[in-house]
PDB file of C-alpha atoms in Angstrom:
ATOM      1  CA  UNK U   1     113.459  19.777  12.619  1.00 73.00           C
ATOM      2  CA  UNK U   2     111.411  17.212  14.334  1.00 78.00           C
ATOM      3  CA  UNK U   3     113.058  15.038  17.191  1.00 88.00           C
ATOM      4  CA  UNK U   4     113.270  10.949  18.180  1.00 93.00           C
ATOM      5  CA  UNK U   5     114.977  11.390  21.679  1.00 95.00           C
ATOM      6  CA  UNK U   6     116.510   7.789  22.332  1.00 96.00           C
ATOM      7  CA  UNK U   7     117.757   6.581  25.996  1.00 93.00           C
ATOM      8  CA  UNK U   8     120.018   5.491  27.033  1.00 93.00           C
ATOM      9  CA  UNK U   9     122.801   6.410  24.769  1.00 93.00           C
ATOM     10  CA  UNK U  10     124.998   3.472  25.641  1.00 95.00           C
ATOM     11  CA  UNK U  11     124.105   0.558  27.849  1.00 96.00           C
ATOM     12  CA  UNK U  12     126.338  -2.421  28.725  1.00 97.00           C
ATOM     13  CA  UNK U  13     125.104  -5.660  30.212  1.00 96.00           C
ATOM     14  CA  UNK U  14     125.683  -9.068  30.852  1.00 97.00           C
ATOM     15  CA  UNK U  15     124.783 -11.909  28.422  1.00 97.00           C
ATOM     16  CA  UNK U  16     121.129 -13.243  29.574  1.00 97.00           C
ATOM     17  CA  UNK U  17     120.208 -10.330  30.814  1.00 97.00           C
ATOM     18  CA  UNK U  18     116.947  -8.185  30.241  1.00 97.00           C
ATOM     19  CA  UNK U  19     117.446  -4.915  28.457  1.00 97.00           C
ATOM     20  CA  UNK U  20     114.462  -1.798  27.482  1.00 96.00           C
ATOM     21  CA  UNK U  21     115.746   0.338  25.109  1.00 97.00           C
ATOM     22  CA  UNK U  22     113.370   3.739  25.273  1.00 96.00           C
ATOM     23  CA  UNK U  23     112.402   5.835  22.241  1.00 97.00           C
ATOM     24  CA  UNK U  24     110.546   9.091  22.251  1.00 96.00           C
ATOM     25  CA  UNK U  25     109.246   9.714  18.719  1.00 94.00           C
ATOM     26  CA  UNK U  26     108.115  12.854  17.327  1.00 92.00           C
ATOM     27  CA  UNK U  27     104.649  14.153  18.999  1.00 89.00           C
ATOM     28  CA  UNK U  28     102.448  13.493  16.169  1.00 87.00           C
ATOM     29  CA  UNK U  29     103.955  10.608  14.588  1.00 91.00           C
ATOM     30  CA  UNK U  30     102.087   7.113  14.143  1.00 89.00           C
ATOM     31  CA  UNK U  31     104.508   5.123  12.887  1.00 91.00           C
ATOM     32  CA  UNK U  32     107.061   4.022  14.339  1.00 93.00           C
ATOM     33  CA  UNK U  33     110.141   1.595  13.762  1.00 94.00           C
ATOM     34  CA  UNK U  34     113.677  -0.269  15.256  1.00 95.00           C
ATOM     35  CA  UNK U  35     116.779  -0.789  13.328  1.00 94.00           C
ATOM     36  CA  UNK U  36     120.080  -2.383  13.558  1.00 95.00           C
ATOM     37  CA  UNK U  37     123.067  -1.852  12.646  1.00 93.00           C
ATOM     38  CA  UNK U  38     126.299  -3.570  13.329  1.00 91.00           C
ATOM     39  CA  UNK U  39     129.451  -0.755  13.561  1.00 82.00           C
ATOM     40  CA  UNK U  40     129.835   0.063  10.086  1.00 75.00           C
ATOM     41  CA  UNK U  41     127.182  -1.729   8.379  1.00 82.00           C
ATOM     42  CA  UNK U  42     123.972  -1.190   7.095  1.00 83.00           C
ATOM     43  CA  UNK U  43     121.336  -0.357   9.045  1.00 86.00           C
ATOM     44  CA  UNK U  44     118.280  -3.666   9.468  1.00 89.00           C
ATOM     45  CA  UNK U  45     114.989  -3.148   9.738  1.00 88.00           C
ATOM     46  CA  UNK U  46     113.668  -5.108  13.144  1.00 93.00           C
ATOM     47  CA  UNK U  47     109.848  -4.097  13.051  1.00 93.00           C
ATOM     48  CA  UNK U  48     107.565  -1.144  12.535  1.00 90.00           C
ATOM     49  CA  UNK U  49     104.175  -0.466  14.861  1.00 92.00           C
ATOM     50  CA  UNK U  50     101.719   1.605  14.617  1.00 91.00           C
ATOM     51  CA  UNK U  51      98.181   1.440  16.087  1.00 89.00           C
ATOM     52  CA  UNK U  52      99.441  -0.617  18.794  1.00 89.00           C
ATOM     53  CA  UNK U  53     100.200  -3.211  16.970  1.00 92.00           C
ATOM     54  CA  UNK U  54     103.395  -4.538  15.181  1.00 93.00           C
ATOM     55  CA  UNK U  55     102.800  -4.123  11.300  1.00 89.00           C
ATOM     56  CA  UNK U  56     105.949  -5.878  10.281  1.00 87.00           C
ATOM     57  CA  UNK U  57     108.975  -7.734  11.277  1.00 89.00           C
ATOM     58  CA  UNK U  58     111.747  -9.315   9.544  1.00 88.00           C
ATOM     59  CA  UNK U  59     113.803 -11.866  10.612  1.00 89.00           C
ATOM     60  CA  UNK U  60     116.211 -10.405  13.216  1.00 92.00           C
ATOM     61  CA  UNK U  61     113.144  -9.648  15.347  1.00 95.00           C
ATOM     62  CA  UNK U  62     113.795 -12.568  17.489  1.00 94.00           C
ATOM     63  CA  UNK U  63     111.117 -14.034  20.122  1.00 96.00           C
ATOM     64  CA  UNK U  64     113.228 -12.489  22.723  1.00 96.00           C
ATOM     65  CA  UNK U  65     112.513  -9.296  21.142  1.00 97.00           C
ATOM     66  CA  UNK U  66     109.337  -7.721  22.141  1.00 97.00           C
ATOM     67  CA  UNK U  67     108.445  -3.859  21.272  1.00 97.00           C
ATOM     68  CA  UNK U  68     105.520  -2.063  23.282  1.00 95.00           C
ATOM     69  CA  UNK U  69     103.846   1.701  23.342  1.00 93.00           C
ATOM     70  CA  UNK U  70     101.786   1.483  26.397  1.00 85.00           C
ATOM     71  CA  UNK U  71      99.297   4.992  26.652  1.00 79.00           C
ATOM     72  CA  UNK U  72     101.424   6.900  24.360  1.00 73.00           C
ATOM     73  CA  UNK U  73     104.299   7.226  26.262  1.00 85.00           C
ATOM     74  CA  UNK U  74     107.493   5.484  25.168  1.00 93.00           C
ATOM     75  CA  UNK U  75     107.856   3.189  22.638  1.00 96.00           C
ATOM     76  CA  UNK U  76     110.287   0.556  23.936  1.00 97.00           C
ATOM     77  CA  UNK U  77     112.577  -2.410  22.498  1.00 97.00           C
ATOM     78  CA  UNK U  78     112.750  -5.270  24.949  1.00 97.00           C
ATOM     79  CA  UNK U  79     115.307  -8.127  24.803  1.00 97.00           C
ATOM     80  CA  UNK U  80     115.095 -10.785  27.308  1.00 97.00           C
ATOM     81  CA  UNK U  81     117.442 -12.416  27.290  1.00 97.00           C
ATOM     82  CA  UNK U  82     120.126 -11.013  25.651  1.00 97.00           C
ATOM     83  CA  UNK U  83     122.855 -12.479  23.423  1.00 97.00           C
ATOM     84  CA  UNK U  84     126.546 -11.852  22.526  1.00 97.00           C
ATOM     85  CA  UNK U  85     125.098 -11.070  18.728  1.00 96.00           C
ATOM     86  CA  UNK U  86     122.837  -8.520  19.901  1.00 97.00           C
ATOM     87  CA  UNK U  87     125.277  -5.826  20.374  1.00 97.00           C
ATOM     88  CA  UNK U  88     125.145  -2.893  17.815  1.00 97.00           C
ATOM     89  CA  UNK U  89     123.209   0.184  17.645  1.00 95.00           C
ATOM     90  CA  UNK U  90     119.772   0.381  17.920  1.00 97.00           C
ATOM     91  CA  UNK U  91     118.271   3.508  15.916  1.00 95.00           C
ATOM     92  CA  UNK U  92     114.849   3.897  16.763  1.00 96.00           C
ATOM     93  CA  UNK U  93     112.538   5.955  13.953  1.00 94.00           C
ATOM     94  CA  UNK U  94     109.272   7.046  13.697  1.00 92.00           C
ATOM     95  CA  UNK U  95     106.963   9.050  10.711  1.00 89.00           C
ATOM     96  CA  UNK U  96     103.674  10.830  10.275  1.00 86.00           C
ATOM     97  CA  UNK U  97     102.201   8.126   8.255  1.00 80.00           C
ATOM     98  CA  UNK U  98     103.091   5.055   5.378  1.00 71.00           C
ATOM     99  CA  UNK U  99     106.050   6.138   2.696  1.00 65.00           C
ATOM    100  CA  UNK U 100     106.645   9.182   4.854  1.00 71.00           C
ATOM    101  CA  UNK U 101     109.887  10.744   5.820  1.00 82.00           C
ATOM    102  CA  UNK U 102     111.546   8.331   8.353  1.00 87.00           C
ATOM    103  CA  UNK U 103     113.255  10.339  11.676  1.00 91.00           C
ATOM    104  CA  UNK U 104     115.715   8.663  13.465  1.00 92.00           C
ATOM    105  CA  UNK U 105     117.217   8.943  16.623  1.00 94.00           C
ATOM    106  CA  UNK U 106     120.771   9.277  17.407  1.00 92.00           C
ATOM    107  CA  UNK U 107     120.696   5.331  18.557  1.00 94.00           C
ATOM    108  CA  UNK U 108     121.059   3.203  21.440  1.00 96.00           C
ATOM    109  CA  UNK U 109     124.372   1.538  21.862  1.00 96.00           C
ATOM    110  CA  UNK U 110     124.101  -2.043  22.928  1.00 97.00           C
ATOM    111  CA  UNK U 111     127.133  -3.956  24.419  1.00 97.00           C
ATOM    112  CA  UNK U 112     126.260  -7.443  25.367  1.00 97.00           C
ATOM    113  CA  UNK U 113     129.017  -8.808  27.837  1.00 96.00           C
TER     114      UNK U 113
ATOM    115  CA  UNK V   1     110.030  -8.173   1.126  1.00 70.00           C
ATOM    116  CA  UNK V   2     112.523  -6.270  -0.499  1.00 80.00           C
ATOM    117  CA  UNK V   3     116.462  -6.433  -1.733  1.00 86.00           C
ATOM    118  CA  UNK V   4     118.775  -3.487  -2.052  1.00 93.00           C
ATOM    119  CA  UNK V   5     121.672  -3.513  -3.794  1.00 95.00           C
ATOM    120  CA  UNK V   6     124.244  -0.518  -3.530  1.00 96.00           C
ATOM    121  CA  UNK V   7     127.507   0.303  -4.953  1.00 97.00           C
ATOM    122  CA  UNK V   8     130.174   1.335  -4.866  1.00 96.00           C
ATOM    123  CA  UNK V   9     130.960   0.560  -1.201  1.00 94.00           C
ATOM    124  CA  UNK V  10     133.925   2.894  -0.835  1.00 96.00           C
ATOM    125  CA  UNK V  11     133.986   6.208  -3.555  1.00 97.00           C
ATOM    126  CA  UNK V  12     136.858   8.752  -3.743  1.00 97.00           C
ATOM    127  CA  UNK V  13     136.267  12.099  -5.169  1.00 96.00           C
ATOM    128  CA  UNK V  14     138.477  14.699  -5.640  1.00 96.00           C
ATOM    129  CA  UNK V  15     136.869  17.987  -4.225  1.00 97.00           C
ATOM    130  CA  UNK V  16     134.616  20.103  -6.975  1.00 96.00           C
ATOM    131  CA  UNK V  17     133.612  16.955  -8.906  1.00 96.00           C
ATOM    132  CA  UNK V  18     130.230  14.860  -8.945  1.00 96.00           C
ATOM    133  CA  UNK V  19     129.937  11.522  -6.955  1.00 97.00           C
ATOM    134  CA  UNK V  20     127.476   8.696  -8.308  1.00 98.00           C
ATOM    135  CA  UNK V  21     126.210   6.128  -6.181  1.00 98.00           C
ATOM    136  CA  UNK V  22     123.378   3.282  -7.595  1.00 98.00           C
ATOM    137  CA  UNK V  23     121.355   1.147  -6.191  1.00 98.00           C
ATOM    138  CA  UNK V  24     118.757  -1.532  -7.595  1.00 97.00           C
ATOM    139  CA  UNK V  25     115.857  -3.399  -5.988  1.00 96.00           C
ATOM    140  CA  UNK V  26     113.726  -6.018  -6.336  1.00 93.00           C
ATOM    141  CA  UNK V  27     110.192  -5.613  -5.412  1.00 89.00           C
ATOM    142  CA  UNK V  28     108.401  -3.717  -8.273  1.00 89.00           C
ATOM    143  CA  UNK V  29     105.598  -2.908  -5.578  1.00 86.00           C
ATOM    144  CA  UNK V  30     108.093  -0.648  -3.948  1.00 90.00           C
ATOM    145  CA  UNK V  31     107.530   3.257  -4.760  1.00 89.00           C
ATOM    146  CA  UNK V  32     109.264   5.270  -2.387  1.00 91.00           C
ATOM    147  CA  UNK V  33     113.487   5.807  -2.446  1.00 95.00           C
ATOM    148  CA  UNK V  34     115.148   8.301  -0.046  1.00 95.00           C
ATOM    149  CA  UNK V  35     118.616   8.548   0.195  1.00 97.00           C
ATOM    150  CA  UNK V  36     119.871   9.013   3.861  1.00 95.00           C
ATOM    151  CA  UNK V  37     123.536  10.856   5.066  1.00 95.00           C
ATOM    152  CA  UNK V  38     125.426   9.231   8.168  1.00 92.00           C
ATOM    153  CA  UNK V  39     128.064  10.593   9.621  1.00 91.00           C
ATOM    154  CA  UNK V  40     130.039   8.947  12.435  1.00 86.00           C
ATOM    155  CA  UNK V  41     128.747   8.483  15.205  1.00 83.00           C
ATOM    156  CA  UNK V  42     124.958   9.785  14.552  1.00 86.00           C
ATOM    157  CA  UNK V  43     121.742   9.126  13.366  1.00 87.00           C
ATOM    158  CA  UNK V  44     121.243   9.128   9.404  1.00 90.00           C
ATOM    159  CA  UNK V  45     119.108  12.354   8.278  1.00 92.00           C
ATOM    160  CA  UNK V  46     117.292  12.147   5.034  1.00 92.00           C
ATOM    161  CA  UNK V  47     118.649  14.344   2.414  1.00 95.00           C
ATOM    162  CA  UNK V  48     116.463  13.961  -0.903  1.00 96.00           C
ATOM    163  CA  UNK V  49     114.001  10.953  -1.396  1.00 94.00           C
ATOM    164  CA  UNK V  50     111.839  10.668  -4.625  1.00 95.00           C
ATOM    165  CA  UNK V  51     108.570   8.295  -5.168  1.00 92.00           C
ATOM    166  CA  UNK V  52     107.990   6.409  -7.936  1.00 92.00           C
ATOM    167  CA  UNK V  53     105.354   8.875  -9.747  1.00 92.00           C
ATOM    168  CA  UNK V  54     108.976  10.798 -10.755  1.00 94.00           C
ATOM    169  CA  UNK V  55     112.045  10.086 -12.718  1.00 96.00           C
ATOM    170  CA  UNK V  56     113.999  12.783 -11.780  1.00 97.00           C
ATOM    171  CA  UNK V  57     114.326  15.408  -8.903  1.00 96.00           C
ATOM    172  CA  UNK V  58     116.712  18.191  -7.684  1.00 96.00           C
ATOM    173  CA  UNK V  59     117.583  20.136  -4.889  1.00 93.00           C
ATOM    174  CA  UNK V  60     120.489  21.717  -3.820  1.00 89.00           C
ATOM    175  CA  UNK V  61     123.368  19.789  -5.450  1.00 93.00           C
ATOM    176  CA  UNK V  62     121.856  16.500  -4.993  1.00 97.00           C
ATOM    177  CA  UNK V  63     120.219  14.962  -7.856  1.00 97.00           C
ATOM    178  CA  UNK V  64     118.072  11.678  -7.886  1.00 98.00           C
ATOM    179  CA  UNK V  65     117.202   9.632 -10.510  1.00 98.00           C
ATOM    180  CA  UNK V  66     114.820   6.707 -10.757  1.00 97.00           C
ATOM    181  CA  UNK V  67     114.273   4.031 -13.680  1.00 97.00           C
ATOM    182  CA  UNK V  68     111.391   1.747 -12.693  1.00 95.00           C
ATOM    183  CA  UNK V  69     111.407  -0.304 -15.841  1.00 95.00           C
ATOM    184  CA  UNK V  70     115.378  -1.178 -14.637  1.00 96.00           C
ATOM    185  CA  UNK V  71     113.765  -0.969 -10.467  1.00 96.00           C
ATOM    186  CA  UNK V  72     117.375   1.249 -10.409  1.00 97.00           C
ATOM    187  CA  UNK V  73     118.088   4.893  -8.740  1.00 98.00           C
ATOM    188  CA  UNK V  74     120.705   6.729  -8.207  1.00 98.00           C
ATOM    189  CA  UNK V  75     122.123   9.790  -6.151  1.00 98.00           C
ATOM    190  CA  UNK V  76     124.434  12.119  -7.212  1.00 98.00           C
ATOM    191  CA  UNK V  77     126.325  14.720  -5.846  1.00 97.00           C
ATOM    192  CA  UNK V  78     127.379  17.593  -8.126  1.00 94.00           C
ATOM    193  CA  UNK V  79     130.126  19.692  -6.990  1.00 93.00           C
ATOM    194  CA  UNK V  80     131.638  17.790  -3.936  1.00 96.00           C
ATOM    195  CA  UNK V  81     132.461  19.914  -0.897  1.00 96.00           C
ATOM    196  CA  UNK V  82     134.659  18.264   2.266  1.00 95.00           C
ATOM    197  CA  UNK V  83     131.160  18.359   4.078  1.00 95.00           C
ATOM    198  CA  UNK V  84     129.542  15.779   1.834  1.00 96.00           C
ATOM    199  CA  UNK V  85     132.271  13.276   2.931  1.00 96.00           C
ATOM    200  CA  UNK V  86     129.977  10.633   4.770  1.00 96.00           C
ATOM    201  CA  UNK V  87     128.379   7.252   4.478  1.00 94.00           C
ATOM    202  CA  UNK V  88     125.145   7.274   2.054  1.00 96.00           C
ATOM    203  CA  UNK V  89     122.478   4.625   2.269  1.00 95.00           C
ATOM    204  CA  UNK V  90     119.713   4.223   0.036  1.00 96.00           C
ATOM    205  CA  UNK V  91     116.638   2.317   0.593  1.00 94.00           C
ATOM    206  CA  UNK V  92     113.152   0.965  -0.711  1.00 92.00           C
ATOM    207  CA  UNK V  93     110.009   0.598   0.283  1.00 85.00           C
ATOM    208  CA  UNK V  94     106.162  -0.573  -0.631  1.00 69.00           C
ATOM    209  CA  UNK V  95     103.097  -0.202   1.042  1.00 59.00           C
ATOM    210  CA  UNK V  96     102.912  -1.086   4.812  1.00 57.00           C
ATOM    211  CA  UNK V  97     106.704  -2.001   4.479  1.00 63.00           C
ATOM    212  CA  UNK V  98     109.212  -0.762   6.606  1.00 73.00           C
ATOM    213  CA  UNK V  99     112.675   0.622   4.597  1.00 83.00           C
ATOM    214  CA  UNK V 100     115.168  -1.760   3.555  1.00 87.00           C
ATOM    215  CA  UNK V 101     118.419  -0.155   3.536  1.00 90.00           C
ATOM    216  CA  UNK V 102     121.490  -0.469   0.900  1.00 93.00           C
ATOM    217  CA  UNK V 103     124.848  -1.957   2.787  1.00 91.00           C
ATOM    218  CA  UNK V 104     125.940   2.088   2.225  1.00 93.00           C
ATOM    219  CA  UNK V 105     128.410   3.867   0.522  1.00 95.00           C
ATOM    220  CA  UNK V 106     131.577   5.551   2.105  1.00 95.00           C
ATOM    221  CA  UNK V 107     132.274   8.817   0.498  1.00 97.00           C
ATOM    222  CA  UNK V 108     135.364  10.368   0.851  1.00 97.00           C
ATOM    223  CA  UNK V 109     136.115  13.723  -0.605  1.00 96.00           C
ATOM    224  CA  UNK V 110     139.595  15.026  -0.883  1.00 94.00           C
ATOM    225  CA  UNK V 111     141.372  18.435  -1.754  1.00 91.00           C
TER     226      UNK V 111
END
């Protein structure tokens, strides 16, 4: 079925630090979303895009968040600068259109040091 | 926005019997409900999903259910196989909102 590649798989860093987490969504998707989710947890909707724009974001989207799809190539989740409470897994997603099927990726592990 | 509710958190089945899990939200604009199957250590995969022009649909041993009137759904899983053991989330969503997610249900199925 269709594929959202997600790299890295794991990335540690310091605490202040600037991290990209990349997300290749399906080719012909126009949607396209972040989630979070603490080990074990539910996963927490971040903000979804589309257009070039961000649609929607709740409140974990923090200012130092920051999400970007420059010329259709990856669509990226920037924090600068990072915090101890951002670690968890970041699932990228993306769909074909509004109330369509979301795909996720396998996730981004984030460990904040 | 949008609430989910879920429960149970944890369900033990016994192998060859049906597992129930419900879950209620609040936004009576929302009209679209698929269930999603995680299993440790990768990405949740949809596995039925029903909109809100339906009360009922079916496909292979999963059955959804949906009462509008009561904003409530439900999943279950007939005939419980080792395989189904897995966390299940459900979710909710409107127009031009992104899915809000259920805290998820452990599954467990055992001989």
């Amino acid at each position: 079925g269709p594929k959202v590649l997600q790299i890295p798989s794991h990335q540690i860093i310091d605490m202040g630090q600037m991290v990209t987490l990349n997300c290749d969504p399906v080719s012909n998707h126009l949607y396209f979303y972040w989630y979070k989710q603490i080990l074990g947890q539910q996963m927490e909707f971040l903000v979804n895009f589309y257009n070039g724009k961000v649609m929607e974001k709740s409140k974990l989207f923090k200012d130092q968040f920051s999400v970007e799809r420059p010329d259709g190539s990856y669509f990226t989740l920037k924090i600068q600068p990072t915090a101890l409470e951002d670690s968890a897994v970041y699932f990228c997603a993306s769909s074909p259109g509004q109330q369509n099927t979301l795909y996720f990726g396998a996730g981004t592990r984030l460990s904040v040091l | 926005g949008e609430q989910v509710e879920q429960l149970p958190s944890i369900l033990r089945v016994q192998e060859g019997s049906s597992a129930s899990i419900n879950c209620t939200y609040e936004n009576s604009a929302s009209n679209y409900f698929p269930w999603y199957k995680q299993e440790p250590g990768e990405n949740p995969k949809l596995i039925i999903d029903i909109r809100s022009n339906m009360e009922r649909k079916q496909t292979q041993g999963l059955i959804v259910l949906l009462d509008k009137k009561a904003k409530r759904f439900s999943l279950h899983i007939t005939d419980t196989q080792p395989g189904d053991s897995a966390m299940y989330f459900c979710a909710a969503s409107g127009y031009a909102q992104g899915l809000t997610f259920g805290l998820g249900t452990r599954v467990s199925v055992f001989p």
